[in-house]
Coordinates of C-alpha atoms and ligand atoms in Angstrom, one line a residue:
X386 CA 0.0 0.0 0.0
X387 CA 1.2 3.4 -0.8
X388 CA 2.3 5.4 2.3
X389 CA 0.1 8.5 2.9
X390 CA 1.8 11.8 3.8
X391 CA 0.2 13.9 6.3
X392 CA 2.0 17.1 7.6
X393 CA 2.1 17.8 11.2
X394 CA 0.1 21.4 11.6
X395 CA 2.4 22.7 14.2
X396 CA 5.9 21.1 11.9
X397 CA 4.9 21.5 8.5
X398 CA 8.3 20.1 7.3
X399 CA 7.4 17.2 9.3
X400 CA 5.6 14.1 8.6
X401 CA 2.9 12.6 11.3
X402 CA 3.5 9.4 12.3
X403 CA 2.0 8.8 15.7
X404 CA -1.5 9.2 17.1
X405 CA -1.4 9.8 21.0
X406 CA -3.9 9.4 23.5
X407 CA -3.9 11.4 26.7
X408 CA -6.0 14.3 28.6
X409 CA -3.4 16.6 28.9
X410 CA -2.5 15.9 25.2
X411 CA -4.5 18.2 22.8
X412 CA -2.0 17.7 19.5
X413 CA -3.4 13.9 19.1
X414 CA -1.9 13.6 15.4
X415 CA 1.7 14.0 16.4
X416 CA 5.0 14.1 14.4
X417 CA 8.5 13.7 15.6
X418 CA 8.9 17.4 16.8
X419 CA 5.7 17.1 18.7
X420 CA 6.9 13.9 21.1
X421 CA 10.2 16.1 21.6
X422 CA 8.8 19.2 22.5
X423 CA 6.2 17.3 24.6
X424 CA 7.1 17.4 28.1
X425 CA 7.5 14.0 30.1
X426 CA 4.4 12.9 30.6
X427 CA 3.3 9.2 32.4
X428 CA 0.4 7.0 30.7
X429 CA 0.7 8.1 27.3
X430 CA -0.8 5.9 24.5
X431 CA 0.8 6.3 21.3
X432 CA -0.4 3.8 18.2
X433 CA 0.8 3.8 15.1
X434 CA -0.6 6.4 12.4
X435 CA 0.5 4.6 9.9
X436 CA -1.0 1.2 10.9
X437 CA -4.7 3.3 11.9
X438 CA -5.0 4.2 8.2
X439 CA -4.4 1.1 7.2
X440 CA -6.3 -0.9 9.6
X441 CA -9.0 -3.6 8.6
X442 CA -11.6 -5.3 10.5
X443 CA -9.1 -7.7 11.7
X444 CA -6.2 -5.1 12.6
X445 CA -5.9 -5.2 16.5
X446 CA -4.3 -1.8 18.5
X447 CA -3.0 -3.8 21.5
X448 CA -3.2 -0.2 23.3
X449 CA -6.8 1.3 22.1
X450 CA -8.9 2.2 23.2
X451 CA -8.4 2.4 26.7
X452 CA -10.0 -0.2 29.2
X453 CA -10.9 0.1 32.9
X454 CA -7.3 -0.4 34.9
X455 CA -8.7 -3.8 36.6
X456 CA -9.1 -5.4 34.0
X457 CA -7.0 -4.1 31.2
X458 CA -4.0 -6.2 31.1
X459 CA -5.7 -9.2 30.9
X460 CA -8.8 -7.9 28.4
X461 CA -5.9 -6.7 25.6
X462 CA -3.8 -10.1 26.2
X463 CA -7.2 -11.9 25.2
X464 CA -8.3 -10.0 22.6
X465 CA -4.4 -10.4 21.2
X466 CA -4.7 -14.2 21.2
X467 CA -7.8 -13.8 20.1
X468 CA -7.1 -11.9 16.8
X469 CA -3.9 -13.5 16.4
X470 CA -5.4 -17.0 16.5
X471 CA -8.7 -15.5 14.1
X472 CA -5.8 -14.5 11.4
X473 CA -5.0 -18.1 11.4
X474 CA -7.7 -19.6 11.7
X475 CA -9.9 -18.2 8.9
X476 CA -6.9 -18.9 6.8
X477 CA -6.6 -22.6 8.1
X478 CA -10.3 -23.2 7.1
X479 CA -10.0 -21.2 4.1
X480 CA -7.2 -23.6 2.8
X481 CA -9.1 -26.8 4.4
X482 CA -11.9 -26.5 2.7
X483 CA -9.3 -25.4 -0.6
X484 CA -8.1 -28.7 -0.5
X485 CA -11.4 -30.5 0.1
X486 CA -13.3 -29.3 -2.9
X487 CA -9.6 -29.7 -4.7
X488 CA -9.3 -33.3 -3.7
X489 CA -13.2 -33.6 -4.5
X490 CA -12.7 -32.3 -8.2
X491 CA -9.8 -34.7 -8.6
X492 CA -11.3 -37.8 -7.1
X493 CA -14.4 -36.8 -9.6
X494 CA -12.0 -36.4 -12.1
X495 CA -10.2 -39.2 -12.2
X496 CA -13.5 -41.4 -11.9
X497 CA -15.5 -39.8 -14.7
X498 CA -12.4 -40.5 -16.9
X499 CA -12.3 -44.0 -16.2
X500 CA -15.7 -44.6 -16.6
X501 CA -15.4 -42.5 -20.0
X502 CA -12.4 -44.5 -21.5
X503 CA -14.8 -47.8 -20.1
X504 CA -17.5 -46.7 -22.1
X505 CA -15.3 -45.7 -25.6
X506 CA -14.0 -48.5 -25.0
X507 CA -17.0 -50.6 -25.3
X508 CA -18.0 -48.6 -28.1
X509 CA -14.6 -49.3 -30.4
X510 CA -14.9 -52.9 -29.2
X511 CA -18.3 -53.0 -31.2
X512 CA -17.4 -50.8 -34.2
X513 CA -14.5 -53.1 -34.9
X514 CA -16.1 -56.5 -34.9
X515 CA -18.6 -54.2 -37.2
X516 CA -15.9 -53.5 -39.5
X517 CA -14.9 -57.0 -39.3
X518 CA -18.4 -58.4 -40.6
X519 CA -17.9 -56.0 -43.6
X520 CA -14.1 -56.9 -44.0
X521 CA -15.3 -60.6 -44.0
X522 CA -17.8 -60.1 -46.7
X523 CA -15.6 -58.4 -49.1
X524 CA -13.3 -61.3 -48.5
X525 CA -15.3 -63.7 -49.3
X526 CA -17.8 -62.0 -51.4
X527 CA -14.8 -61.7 -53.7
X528 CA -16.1 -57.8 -55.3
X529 CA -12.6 -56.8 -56.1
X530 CA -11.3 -60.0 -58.1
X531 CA -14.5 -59.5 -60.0
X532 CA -14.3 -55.9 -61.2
X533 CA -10.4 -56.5 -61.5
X534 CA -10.9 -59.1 -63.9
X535 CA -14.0 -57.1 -65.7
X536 CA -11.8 -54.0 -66.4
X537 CA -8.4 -56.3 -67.5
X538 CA -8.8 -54.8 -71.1
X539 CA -5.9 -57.5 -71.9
X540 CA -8.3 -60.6 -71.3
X541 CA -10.6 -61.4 -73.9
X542 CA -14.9 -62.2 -73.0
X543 CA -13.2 -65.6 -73.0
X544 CA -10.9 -65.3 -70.6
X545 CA -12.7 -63.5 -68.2
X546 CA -15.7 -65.5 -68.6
X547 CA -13.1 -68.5 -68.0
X548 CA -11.7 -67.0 -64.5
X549 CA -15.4 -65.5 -63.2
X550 CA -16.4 -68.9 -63.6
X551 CA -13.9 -70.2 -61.6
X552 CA -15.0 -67.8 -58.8
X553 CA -18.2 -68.5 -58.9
X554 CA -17.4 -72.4 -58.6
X555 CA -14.9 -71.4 -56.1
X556 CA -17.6 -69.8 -54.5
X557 CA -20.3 -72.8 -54.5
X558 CA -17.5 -74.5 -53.5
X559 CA -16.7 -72.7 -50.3
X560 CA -20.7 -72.4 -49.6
X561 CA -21.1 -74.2 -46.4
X562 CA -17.3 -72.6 -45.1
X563 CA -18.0 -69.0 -46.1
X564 CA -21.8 -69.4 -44.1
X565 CA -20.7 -70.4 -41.2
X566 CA -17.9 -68.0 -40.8
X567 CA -19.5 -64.9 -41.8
X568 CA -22.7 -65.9 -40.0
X569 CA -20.7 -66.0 -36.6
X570 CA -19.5 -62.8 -37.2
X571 CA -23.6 -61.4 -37.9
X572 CA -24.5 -63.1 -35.4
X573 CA -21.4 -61.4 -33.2
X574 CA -22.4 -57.7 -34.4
X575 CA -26.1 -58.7 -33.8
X576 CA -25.8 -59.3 -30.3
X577 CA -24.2 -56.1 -29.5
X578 CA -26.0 -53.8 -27.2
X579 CA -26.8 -50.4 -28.6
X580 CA -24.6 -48.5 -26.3
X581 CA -27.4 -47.0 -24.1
X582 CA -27.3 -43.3 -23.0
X583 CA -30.2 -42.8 -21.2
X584 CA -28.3 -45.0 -18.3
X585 CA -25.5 -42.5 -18.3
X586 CA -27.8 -39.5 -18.1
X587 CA -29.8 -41.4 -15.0
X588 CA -26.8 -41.7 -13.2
X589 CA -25.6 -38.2 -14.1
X590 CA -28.8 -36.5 -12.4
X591 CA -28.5 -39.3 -9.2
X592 CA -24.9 -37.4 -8.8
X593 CA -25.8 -34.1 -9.4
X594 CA -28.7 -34.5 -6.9
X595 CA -26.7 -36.4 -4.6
X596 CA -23.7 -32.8 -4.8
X597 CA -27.4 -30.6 -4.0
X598 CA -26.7 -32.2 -0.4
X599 CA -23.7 -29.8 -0.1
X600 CA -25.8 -27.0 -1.1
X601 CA -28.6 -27.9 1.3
X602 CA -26.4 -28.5 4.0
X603 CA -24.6 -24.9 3.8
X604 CA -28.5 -23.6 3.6
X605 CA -28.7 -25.4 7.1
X606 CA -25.8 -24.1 8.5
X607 CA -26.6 -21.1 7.5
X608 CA -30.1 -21.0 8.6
X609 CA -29.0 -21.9 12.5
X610 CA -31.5 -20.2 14.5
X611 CA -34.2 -21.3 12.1
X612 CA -33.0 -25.1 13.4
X613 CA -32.4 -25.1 16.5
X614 CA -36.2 -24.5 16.9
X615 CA -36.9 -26.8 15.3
X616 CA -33.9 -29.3 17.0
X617 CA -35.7 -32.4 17.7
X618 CA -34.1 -35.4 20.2
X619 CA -34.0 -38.0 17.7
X620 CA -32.2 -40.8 20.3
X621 CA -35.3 -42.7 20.8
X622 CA -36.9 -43.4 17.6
X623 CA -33.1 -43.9 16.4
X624 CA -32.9 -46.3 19.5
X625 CA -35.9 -48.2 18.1
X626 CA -34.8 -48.8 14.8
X627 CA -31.5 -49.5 15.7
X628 CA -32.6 -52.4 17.5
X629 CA -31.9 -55.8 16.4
X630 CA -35.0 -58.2 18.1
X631 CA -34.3 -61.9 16.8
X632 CA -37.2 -62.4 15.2
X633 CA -35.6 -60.8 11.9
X634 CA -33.1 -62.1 10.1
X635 CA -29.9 -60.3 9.4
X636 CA -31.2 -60.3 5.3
X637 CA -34.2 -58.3 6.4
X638 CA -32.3 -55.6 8.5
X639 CA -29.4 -55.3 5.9
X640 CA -32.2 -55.0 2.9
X641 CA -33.9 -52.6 5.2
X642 CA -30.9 -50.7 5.8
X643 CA -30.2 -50.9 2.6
X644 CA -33.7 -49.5 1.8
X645 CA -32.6 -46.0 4.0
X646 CA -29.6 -45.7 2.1
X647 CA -30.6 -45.8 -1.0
X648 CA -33.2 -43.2 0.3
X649 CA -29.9 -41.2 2.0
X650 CA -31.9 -37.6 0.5
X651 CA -35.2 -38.5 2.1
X652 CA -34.3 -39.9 5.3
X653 CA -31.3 -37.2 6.0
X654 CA -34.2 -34.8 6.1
X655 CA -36.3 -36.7 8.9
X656 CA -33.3 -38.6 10.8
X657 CA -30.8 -35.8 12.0
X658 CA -28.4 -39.0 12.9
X659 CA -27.5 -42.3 11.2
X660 CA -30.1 -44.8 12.0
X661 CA -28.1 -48.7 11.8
X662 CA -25.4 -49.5 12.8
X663 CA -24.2 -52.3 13.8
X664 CA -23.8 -52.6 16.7
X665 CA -27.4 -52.8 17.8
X666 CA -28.6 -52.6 21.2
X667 CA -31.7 -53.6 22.9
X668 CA -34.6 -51.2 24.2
X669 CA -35.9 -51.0 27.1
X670 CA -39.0 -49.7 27.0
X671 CA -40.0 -49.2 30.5
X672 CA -37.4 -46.7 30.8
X673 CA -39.4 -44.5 27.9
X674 CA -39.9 -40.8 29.3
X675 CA -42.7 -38.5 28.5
X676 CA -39.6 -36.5 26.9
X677 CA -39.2 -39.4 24.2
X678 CA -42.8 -39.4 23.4
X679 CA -42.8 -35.5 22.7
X680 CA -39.7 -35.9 21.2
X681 CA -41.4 -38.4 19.2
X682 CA -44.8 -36.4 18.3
X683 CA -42.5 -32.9 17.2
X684 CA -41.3 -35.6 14.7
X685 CA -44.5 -36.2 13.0
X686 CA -45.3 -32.6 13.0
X687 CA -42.1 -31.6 11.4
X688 CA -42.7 -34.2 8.4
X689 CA -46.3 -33.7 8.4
X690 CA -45.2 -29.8 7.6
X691 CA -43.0 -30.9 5.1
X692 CA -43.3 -29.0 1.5
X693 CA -46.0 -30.7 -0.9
X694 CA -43.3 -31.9 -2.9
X695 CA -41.6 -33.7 -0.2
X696 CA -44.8 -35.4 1.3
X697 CA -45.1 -37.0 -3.1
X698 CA -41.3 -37.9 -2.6
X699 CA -42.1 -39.9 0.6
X700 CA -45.5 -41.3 -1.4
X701 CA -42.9 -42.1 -3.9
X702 CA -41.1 -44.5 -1.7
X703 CA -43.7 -46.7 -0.6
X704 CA -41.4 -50.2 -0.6
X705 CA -39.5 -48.8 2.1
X706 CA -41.7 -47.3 4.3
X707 CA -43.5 -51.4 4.2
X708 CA -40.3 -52.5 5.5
X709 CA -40.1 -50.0 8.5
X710 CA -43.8 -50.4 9.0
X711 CA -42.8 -53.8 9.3
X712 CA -40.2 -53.1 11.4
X713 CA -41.8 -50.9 13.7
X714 CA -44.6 -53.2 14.0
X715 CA -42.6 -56.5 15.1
X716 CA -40.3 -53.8 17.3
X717 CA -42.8 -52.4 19.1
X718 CA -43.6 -54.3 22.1
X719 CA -45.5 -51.4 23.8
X720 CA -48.6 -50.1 21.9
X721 CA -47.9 -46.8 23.0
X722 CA -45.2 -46.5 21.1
X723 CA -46.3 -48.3 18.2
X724 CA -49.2 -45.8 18.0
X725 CA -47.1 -43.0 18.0
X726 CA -44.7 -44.1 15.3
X727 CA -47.7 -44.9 13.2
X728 CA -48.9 -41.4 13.7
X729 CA -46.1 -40.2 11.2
X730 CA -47.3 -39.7 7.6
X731 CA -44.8 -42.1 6.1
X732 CA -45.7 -44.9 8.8
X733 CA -49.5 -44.4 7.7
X734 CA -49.3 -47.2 5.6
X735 CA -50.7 -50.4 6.4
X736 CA -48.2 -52.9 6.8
X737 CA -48.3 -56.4 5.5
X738 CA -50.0 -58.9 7.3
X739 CA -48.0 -61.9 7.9
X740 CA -49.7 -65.1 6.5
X741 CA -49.2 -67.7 9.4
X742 CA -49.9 -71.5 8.6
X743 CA -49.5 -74.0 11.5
X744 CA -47.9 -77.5 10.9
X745 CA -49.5 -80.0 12.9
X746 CA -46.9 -82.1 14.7
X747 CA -46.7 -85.4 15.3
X748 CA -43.6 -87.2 16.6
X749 CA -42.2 -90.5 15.7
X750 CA -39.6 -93.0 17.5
X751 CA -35.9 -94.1 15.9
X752 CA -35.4 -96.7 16.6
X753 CA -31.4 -95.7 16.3
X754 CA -29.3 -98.7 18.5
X755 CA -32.6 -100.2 20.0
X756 CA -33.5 -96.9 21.6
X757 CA -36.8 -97.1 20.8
X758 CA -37.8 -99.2 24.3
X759 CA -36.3 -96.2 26.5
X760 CA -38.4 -93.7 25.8
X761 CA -41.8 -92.1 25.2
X762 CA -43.7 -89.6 23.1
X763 CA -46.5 -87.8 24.9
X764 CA -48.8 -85.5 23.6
X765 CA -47.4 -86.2 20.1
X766 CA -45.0 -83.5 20.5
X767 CA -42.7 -84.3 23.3
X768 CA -40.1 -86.9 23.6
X769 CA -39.5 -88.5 27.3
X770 CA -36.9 -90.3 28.4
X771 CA -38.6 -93.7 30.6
X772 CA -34.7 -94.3 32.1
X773 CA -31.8 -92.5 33.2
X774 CA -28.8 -92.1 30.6
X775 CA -26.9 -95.2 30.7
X776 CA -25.2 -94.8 26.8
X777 CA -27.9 -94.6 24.8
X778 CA -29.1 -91.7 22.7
X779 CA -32.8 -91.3 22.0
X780 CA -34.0 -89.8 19.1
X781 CA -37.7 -88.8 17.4
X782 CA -38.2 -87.7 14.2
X783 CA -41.4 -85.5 12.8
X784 CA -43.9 -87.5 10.6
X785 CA -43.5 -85.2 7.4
X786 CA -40.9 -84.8 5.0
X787 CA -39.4 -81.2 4.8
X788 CA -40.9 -79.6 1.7
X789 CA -37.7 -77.7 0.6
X790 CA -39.5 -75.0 -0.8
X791 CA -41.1 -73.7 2.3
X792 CA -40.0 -71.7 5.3
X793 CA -40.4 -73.2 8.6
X794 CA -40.1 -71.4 12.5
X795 CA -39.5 -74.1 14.9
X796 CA -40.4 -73.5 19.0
X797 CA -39.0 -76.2 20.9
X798 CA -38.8 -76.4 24.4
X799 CA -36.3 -77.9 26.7
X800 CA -37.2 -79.0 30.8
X801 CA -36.3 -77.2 33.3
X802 CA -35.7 -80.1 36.1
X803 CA -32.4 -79.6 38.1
X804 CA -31.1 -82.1 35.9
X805 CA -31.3 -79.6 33.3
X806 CA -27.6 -78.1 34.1
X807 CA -26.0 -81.6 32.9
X808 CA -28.2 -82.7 30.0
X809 CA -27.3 -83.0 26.1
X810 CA -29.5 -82.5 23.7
X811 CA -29.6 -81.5 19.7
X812 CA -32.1 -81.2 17.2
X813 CA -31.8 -80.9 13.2
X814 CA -32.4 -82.7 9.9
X815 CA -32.1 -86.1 9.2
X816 CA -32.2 -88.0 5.9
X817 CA -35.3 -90.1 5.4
X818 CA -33.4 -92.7 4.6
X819 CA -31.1 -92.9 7.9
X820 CA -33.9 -92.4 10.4
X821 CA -32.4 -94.8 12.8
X822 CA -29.2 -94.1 12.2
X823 CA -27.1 -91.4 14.5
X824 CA -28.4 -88.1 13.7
X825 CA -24.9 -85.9 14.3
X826 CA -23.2 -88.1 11.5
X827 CA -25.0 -86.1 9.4
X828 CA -24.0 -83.3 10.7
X829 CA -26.8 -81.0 10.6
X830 CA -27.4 -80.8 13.9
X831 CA -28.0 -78.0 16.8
X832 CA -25.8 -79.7 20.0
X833 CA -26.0 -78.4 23.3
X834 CA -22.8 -79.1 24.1
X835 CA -20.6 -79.4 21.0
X836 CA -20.1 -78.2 17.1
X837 CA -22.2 -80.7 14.6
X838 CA -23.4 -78.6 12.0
X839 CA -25.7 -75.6 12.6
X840 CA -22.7 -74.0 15.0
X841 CA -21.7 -70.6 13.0
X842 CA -21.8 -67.8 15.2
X843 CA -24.0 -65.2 13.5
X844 CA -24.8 -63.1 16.6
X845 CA -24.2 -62.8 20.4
X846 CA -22.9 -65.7 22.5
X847 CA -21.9 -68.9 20.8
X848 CA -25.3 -71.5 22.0
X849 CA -23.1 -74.5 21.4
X850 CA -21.2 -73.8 24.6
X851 CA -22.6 -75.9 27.5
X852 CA -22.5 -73.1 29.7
X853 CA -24.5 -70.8 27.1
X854 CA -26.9 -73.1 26.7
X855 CA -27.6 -74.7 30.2
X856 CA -29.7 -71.7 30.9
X857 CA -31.9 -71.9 27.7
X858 CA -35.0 -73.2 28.0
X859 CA -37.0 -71.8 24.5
X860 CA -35.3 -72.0 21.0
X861 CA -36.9 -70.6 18.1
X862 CA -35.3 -72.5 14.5
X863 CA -35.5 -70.7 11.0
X864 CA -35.3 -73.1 8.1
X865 CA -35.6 -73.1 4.4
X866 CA -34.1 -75.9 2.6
X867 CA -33.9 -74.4 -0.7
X868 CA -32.4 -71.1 0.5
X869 CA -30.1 -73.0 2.9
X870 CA -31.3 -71.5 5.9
X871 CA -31.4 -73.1 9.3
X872 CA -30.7 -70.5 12.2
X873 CA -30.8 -71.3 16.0
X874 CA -32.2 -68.6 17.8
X875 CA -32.2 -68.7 22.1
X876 CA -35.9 -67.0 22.4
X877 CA -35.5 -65.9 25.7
X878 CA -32.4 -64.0 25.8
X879 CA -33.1 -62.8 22.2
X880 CA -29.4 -62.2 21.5
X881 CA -27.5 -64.8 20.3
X882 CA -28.2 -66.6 16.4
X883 CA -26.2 -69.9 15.7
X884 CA -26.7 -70.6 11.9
X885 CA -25.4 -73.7 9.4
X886 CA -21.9 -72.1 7.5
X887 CA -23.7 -71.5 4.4
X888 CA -19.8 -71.7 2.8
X889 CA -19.8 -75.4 4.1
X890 CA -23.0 -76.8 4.2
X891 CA -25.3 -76.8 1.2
X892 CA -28.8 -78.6 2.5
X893 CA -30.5 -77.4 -0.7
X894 CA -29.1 -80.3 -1.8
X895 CA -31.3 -82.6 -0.3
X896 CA -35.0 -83.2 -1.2
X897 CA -35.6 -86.0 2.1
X898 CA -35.1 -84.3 5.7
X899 CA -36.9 -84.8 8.4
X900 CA -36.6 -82.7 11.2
X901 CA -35.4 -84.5 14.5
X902 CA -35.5 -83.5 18.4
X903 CA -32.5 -85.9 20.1
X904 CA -31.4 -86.8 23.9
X905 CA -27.7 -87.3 23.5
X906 CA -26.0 -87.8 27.4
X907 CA -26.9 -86.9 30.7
X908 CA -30.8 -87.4 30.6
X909 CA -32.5 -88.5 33.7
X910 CA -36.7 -89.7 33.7
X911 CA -38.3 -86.6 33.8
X912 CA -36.1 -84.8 31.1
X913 CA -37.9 -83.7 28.3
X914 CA -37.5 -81.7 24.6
X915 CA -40.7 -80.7 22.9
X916 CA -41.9 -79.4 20.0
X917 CA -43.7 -76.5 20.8
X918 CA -44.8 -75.2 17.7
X919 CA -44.2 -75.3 14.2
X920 CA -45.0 -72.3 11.8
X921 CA -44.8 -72.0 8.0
X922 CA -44.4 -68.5 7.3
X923 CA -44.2 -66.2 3.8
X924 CA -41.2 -64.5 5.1
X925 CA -38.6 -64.7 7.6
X926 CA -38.5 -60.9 9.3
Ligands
ZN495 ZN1 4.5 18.2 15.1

């Protein structure tokens, strides 16, 4: 900046260069002369005259202006720091967010280019087995011998009838060769897919929407005040749907998670935090407050206020709000709750009733090492031992073949005599063909005590583990055959999933199982295992 000269009034000659504060100072724009002729005076404040003029909102005058004695030293030192680190700062997040839209452009860059040379790429891959089919055809179509010997002017009609002759037997000749070859090469160019556009220019307005987020959430920062009345407690609905009950399967909450992702625009509107993760926890929902259910209705009126346009885009995604309804519904133990989630416009929806058929269940005896004699089945649906374990296992079987097709939710329940801390039991498919052989050869088995089959980990504690499973008394069992599913559920903890390794075992396989409940060791007269209740359900959620 240019240095601007101002003449002292009292020294013309002389430049001023210092503005001084103090009462018994009336010359305030002082020049050199000035401070000399000035007699000694205490408490003068003198800034610099040349820093004032050129002083922005940021420029701090450490002495100016003046501040009660108390607490002066201390106010200036802060207001330093303060401006010093402001200087800084600004320029720190300037540069940040430099670099983040920088490294944004390039990352953008560099992807948009490799999906470009992908898709020329494609394209010159079509274009020359195009150019081959009409390479091809000239070759064997011959055009050029033909006109070359047509315009030999040295050849007489004789001759050239002669040697087209000979290409035309050559061709008759070559028939069946030439077909197939230049029919591959149709049938090649035939098969191409028109190189489709419009799927370009869907993902191109997914991306630009998707960049609008940055614009929207500047608008939201911006708009603060505007927000923070509106700042809604989100931790309890986000509590709900975080939680994982065991009646769903992992499928359901990973395609219903995968449901509010794909939905990231909507949702980010209505849930101010992320609602999955995975590390679910359970609810409890005595310890509800009226805080959550307020929290809870100043939800539905904020959606329910939501621009017209946005109320069609949640119309607009009907599939997911199903699965939430779905969710919410199975979630929600308390009706309270439930009632008050389904106030919300995109809960309105009537969720899907789950068709329920019942399997009637009869149990039969194997007869697996003469084990028949030693036990009972009462009620149809409950095997009892008649003797204590000497070293026999006893096993029953279900009187209907699996039908592979279906899905099937297995209650069983175990006794609960004070036997129950030693006893070994299993239960699982069996081949139709080995019912009175040993069941855990087959190795599709639930043990108490031990791996045989269904013994992958999928969630919580591992329920092959005696001292897991001692203190189980209710299981619930997911199978499909043809999906190869069969999951081990403990109902009454409702935490911990034991499944088949799907990597390992393949039970679609088999067209034959039986389902079979089994006393392996330890049983005493009065055990029990029983087949509680058998389910065949549209869906597993
Ligand atoms: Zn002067």
């Amino acid at each position: 900046m240019e240095k601007l000269q101002f003449k002292c009034n009292i020294h013309p000659s002389y430049d001023i260069n210092l503005i001084r504060f103090h009462k018994d100072i009336s010359q305030v724009l002082s020049c050199a002369c000035c401070i000399e002729e000035q007699d000694d005076l205490a408490g003068v404040t003198s800034i610099s005259f040349q820093k004032m003029i050129e002083a922005t909102q940021q420029t701090y005058f450490y002495n100016w202006p003046p501040y009660e004695k108390e607490v002066s030293q201390q106010l200036k030192q802060q207001l330093s720091n303060f401006f010093t680190k402001m200087d800084d700062m600004n320029q720190k997040m300037i540069n940040d967010v430099m670099s983040f839209f920088q490294d944004l452009r390039d990352q953008i860059e560099k992807k948009i280019s490799s999906v470009q040379q992908k898709c020329i790429k494609f394209i010159q891959q079509q274009q020359e087995q195009e150019s081959n089919l009409v390479k091809e055809y000239n070759n064997i179509s011959r055009k050029l011998d033909i006109q070359k010997i047509i315009n030999d002017d040295s050849k007489s009609i004789f001759q050239k009838n002669q040697e087209l002759k000979k290409i035309v037997d050559d061709a008759l000749e070559q028939k069946p060769k030439n077909t197939q070859k230049i029919q591959k090469i149709a049938k090649q160019v035939e098969s191409n897919q028109q190189f489709n556009l419009s799927m370009l220019e869907r993902v191109k307005s997914q991306i630009l929407s998707n960049l609008d987020l940055f614009n929207k959430q500047m608008d939201n920062q911006q708009n603060k005040d505007y927000d923070l009345q509106q700042q809604i407690n989100m931790s309890s609905l986000s509590q709900i749907l975080r939680n994982q009950f065991n009646q769903f399967s992992i499928s359901f909450i990973d395609s219903l998670e995968q449901a509010i992702s794909s939905n990231f625009y909507l949702f980010s509107e209505i849930f101010q935090q992320p609602i999955f993760k995975k590390e679910y926890i359970n609810i409890n929902y005595d310890s509800l407050q009226d805080h959550h259910y307020t929290d809870i209705l100043k939800l539905a009126q904020l959606i329910s206020h939501l621009p017209n346009n946005k109320s069609k885009q949640i119309q607009s995604y009907k599939k997911t709000h199903n699965l939430i309804n779905n969710f919410l519904n199975r979630a929600s133990q308390k009706q309270s709750v439930q009632n008050l989630l389904m106030r919300y416009p995109i809960f309105e929806l009537i969720p899907e009733v789950q068709e329920i058929n019942e399997q009637k269940i009869q149990l039969l005896k194997s007869n697996y090492n003469q084990s028949a004699q030693l036990f009972q089945i009462y009620n149809l649906d409950t095997l009892y031992p008649q003797v204590d374990y000497t070293n026999q296992q006893l096993q029953a079987f279900c009187d209907f073949i699996i039908n592979p097709s279906l899905k099937y939710i297995f209650k069983i329940e175990i006794s609960q005599s004070a036997n129950r801390q030693n006893l070994q039991f299993g239960f699982g498919l069996g081949r139709d063909t080995l019912i009175n052989h040993n069941l855990y050869e087959q190795k599709l088995m639930y043990f108490s005590d031990g791996q045989w089959g269904v013994d992958k980990v999928v969630k919580g504690q591992n329920l092959t583990q005696q001292e897991i499973s001692r203190n189980i008394h209710f299981y619930t069992i997911k199978l499909c055959i043809l999906e190869n599913i069969f999951e081990v559920l403990d109902s009454v903890e409702n935490i911990n999933v034991v499944s088949i390794n799907q990597e390992i075992t393949d039970i679609s396989k088999f067209k034959d199982l039986r389902f079979f409940v089994n006393m392996c060791s330890n049983y005493k007269k009065g055990d029990w295992i029983r087949i509680q209740q058998i389910e065949i359900v549209k869906q597993f959620i």
